[in-house]
Amino acid sequence: MTYSSLKFCVGSPKVRTMLGGSCEVALLLLLAAFGIVAGTTVRFGALTDDPEDSSALRLAVEYVNENSLVPSVTLEYTENSTSTLAFFDMIRQGCVQASKSIVAVIGPRLSSQVKATSPVSLGLSLPQIAPDATDPTLDNHVYPMLLRMSWPDSVLSLTLVDLVEHFGWDHVSIFISNDDYGTHGLVEFQLIAGQKGWRVHTMQSFDPTEDPADIDVTSQLHVIKNTGARIIVLHCLASYAQQVLHRASLLGMTGTGWAWVVSDGITGLNALGGGGNGTVPEYLRGLVGPRPPASNGSHGEAFLQKWSSADPVAYPGAGTDVIGPYTARWADAVLALADALRNATEHSVTITPQPLDCACAGGESQPWSDGPTMLQFIKQVDTGGVTGPIRFTSAGARADAKYHIVNLREDGWQTVGSWDLQGRLTLLPGEEVRFSGGAAEVVPFVTDLSTRHLRVVTIAAPGFVEVSDADQEGNVLTGNDRFKGFCMDLLAWMSSELGFTYELYAVADGEYGRYREGTGAWTGMVGDVVEGTADIAVAIVSINSRRQEVGDFTLPFYANGITFAMRKSQSTKSNWGFVRPFEGTLWATILMTAVAVAIFQGVANCVTKQRDPETKEYVHPERGTLAAEAGFWGHAWESLVVLVQLSPDFLPRSLSGRIVTFFWCIGVLVATSTYTANLAAFLTVSSAESSINSPEDLLTQTDYTYGAVEPYSSYTQFQTTAAEPYHSLGLYMQANKDSVLVQSVAEGLEKARAENYALFTDSAELDYAVSRRPCTLKTVGRLFWQTGFGFFLPKDSPYVVEFNRAILRAEEQGVTGELDHKW
C-alpha cells in the first residue's frame, strides 16, 4: 500500500493566503523542489470508546470513498478503542497511531480525554479533530493543533440561560459530573445567573465511573431536594443522566412540580433508552434542553440513508432512522478532513505523511514538518456536513452555533423550538413544553414548611430568651410555655405567618457554638443543628463566616455589633461639696490668716488712737471725736468680711494697718479666684474611667483590665483578626485569659461592677444589661464587627428563603420594633 504525496503549485495566490506566513511558503517551496510523486491512499487515526461513534466513523469513510469526495485518493483510517477513563492507554494508542504515517487523528470523545492526548498531537505537530469535546478552555491558545466539531459550552450556557429566563424561573440548583465536561461546562451559566439576580441554591457534583450504574448520587440529590428549588440544571453525559434521574425518581423528584433542564450531553446522545414497547420511562419524561442538529447539513439526508440501511450487527447503533447529533459529528470530522485533502489536491499542495515517534523508548521525537500545513487546510474548511455547515472560528471551535430545543415525551425527543446566536430563543407556536409529571408550569421554589413540625434549640439571654419553670403566681410551666422573650415572640409570630409548628428546648451544654479543633466537632446550638438534633436555632446567634461554612443564616432580625461595658464613675453627693476645691490645710491657713489680720488690725488701730478722759471716746487731734464702731472689734470685723469680697466701711487709720490690709486684699483676691476656678473644674472634670472612650484607649492605660466571654464567637474573632487595635486586644486577653476571660455575660457584668474591668461582648446584650438596675454600668465606644443576629439552619436548607421573607415582613409591619420596645 502506498501513501500519497499531494502535489501543488506554490505560486497560487490562494495558497499563499491560506498559509498566511512566509515560513509555510518557504516550506512548501522546498517540498515542491523535491518533486514527490503522488500516491492514492491517505490514512488518519481515530481514538474511540463508543461503538456507535466507531460505526459513524466507518460509514463516513465509506461515504467519502464511494462518492469520491477526495478525487484520486482513497481514505483509510486506523482505529484504537479504549475504555472511557483509560487516559494513559489513550496516550499510548495515540503514539501507536502516529507511527503509522497518519495525516490527522480524530478523537477522542470527551474533553478530559482530549486534554490527556493533546500533548501527543502538539509534540508531533499532528492535527487533532475532537468531534464531541465542548470544554470552553480547549482553545487554540493552549491547544494549537486542536480543532473541535462542537460548539463550546460557553455557547451552551447562553442557550440554557435563555431557556430558564423564558419560563420566568429565578431559583435553580445545578448538578454536574465531576470532570472537565461537567466542571467547566456551566461556568458562564453561573456568571450570568448571578448578574441576573437568580439564586443558585446549590451546585452538586458526582464522580464519573466506568460503569454508569456505579455512580453515587443519593446524598447529592437529598441536598438538592432540601434546598426547595424545583428547577434542576443537569449537565453530564446521557449514560450518567439516566442513572441520576432513576435515583431522583426514588426520592420523588421527577414527578409533578419538578423541572429538569438538561444540557446537550444528554439531549445529544441516544443513551436515554426507551422502556417497554419502545416508550420512554416515566421518570425520564419532561426533560427539556438544547440539542444540536443531527442531519441539517448538505450531506445529512444521504448519510442518514446510509446509516439507516447499515447492518446493526456490523455497525453497532446504526440501522435506525435517526442518528444522534454527537455521533453524527464523527462523520462531520471525516468530511472536514476529506474537504481539507480535496483542497490540498486541487491546489497541488504536497503533503507527505511520515511515521512519527513519541520517543517513549528514550529517543528524540521529531514533529511532522507538514503538520502545520495540514492544520491550515482543515481550519480553512467551508463545506456542508451531516449536522450542518462546517466552518471553524479563530479559536478552533465550530462556527454557526445552532440548537434545537427539545422536550422528552413518551415516544422520544420532540422539537419545540430553536436557538441561534442571532435570533436567540424561539419556541414553535402551538408546541407546549411538558415538564415532569406532564405539568405545563413549574413553580421554581417551594417548601413544605407550612406542614412541618420543627425542633427548635435555644439558649437563655436576658430580654431575648428567658427560661422559667414557673410563672409569677408560682404555677408550673412546661413545654414551650417555659420560654419567653423577644426571640420567642418573634418565632411565635413567624409560626402564625408561615404555618409551621415547633417545640423548644434549651441547648444542653449552654453554648452558642464553637468549633473544637481537637474533636473536629461543633458545640452548642450550632452543633445541634449541624448534627441534625435540631431543625433550627432561634436565639441571639451572631452571624459569622465560620458558622456560615457549616450552616445557613437568615437575614439579621436584630442589629448587633461588638462593644464593651464598664462601670460608671462613682460620685458621692454631699452638702459640703463646696469646700472640695481646697484641701483642709489650705482652708485652715486662710481662716487662721484672716483671724491674725483681724487681731492685728484691731490692735494696730487701737494703739494709734487717743481716748477722751472724760467721755471715754476715741478722738483725733485734728478731726475730733471718732465713731464708736471704729474700735477693736470693728477693725477686726472689717478684716474678716474681705474674705467674702465685701467692702469695709472705713479704712485703717495707721500706716501699718493700711499696708497689712493692702496685702491681705491681694491674698484674698488670689484665693477667691483660685477657689472659683477649682470649683468649676470639680463640677465638670471627667473621672479617670470616663477618659476611656474607645478600644484604643484601653490599650494605652493600666488602670483597667478587659476581657470577653470565652464561649462566645466574639472572643474567637479577637483571636483570629489581624486588624488593629483588635489584634492587640486579643493578644492581651490570650496572655491574661485566666484573669480576664469569663464564662458568661452575667459573670462578666458582675466583674465589671465590682472591679476596674471592661467586658467585650454583643452590643445587644450589653445595651439590655446597662438599662436595668442597679444602673452602675455603661457601654463605651463605637460598635465594631457589626453583623446582627440570625436564625441558624442546616446547610442548603430550603426554609431560609421563607424565613427571610418573614423577617422582612416583620420589619415592614413594625413587629420587630414593637417587640424591641416590649422587651
Coordinates of N, CA and C in Angstrom, one line a residue, residues 509-524 526-527 531 546 550 710-712 715-716 743:
D509 N -25.3 22.0 76.5 CA -24.0 22.5 77.1 C -24.0 24.0 77.3
G510 N -25.1 24.7 77.1 CA -25.1 26.1 77.4 C -24.3 27.0 76.5
E511 N -23.9 26.5 75.3 CA -23.1 27.3 74.4 C -23.8 27.7 73.1
Y512 N -23.4 28.8 72.5 CA -23.9 29.1 71.2 C -23.4 28.3 70.1
G513 N -22.1 28.0 70.2 CA -21.5 27.2 69.2 C -20.1 27.5 68.8
R514 N -19.1 26.6 69.2 CA -17.7 26.8 68.9 C -17.2 25.6 68.2
Y515 N -16.2 25.8 67.3 CA -15.6 24.6 66.7 C -14.4 24.2 67.5
R516 N -14.4 22.9 67.9 CA -13.4 22.3 68.6 C -12.4 21.7 67.7
E517 N -11.2 22.2 67.6 CA -10.1 21.7 66.8 C -9.8 20.3 67.1
G518 N -9.8 20.0 68.4 CA -9.4 18.6 68.9 C -10.3 17.5 68.4
T519 N -11.6 17.8 68.5 CA -12.6 16.8 68.2 C -13.1 17.0 66.7
G520 N -12.9 18.1 66.1 CA -13.5 18.4 64.8 C -15.0 18.5 64.8
A521 N -15.5 18.9 65.9 CA -17.0 19.0 66.0 C -17.4 20.3 66.6
W522 N -18.6 20.7 66.3 CA -19.2 22.0 66.8 C -19.9 21.7 68.1
T523 N -19.8 22.7 69.0 CA -20.6 22.6 70.3 C -21.8 23.4 70.2
G524 N -22.6 23.4 71.3 CA -23.8 24.3 71.4 C -24.8 24.1 70.4
V526 N -25.1 25.5 67.4 CA -24.6 25.2 66.1 C -24.4 23.7 65.9
G527 N -23.8 23.1 66.9 CA -23.6 21.6 66.8 C -24.8 20.8 66.7
E531 N -25.6 18.5 63.5 CA -25.7 17.1 63.6 C -27.2 16.6 63.4
R546 N -17.4 31.6 59.9 CA -17.1 30.2 60.3 C -18.3 29.4 60.4
V550 N -20.8 25.9 57.8 CA -21.5 24.6 58.1 C -23.0 24.7 58.1
E710 N -15.6 33.8 77.0 CA -14.8 32.8 76.3 C -15.6 31.9 75.3
P711 N -16.8 31.4 75.7 CA -17.5 30.6 74.8 C -18.1 31.3 73.6
Y712 N -18.1 32.7 73.6 CA -18.7 33.4 72.5 C -17.8 33.5 71.3
Y715 N -15.0 36.3 71.2 CA -13.7 36.1 71.6 C -12.8 35.4 70.5
T716 N -13.5 34.5 69.8 CA -12.8 33.8 68.7 C -12.3 34.8 67.7
Q743 N -17.0 33.1 81.7 CA -17.8 32.0 81.0 C -19.2 32.4 80.6

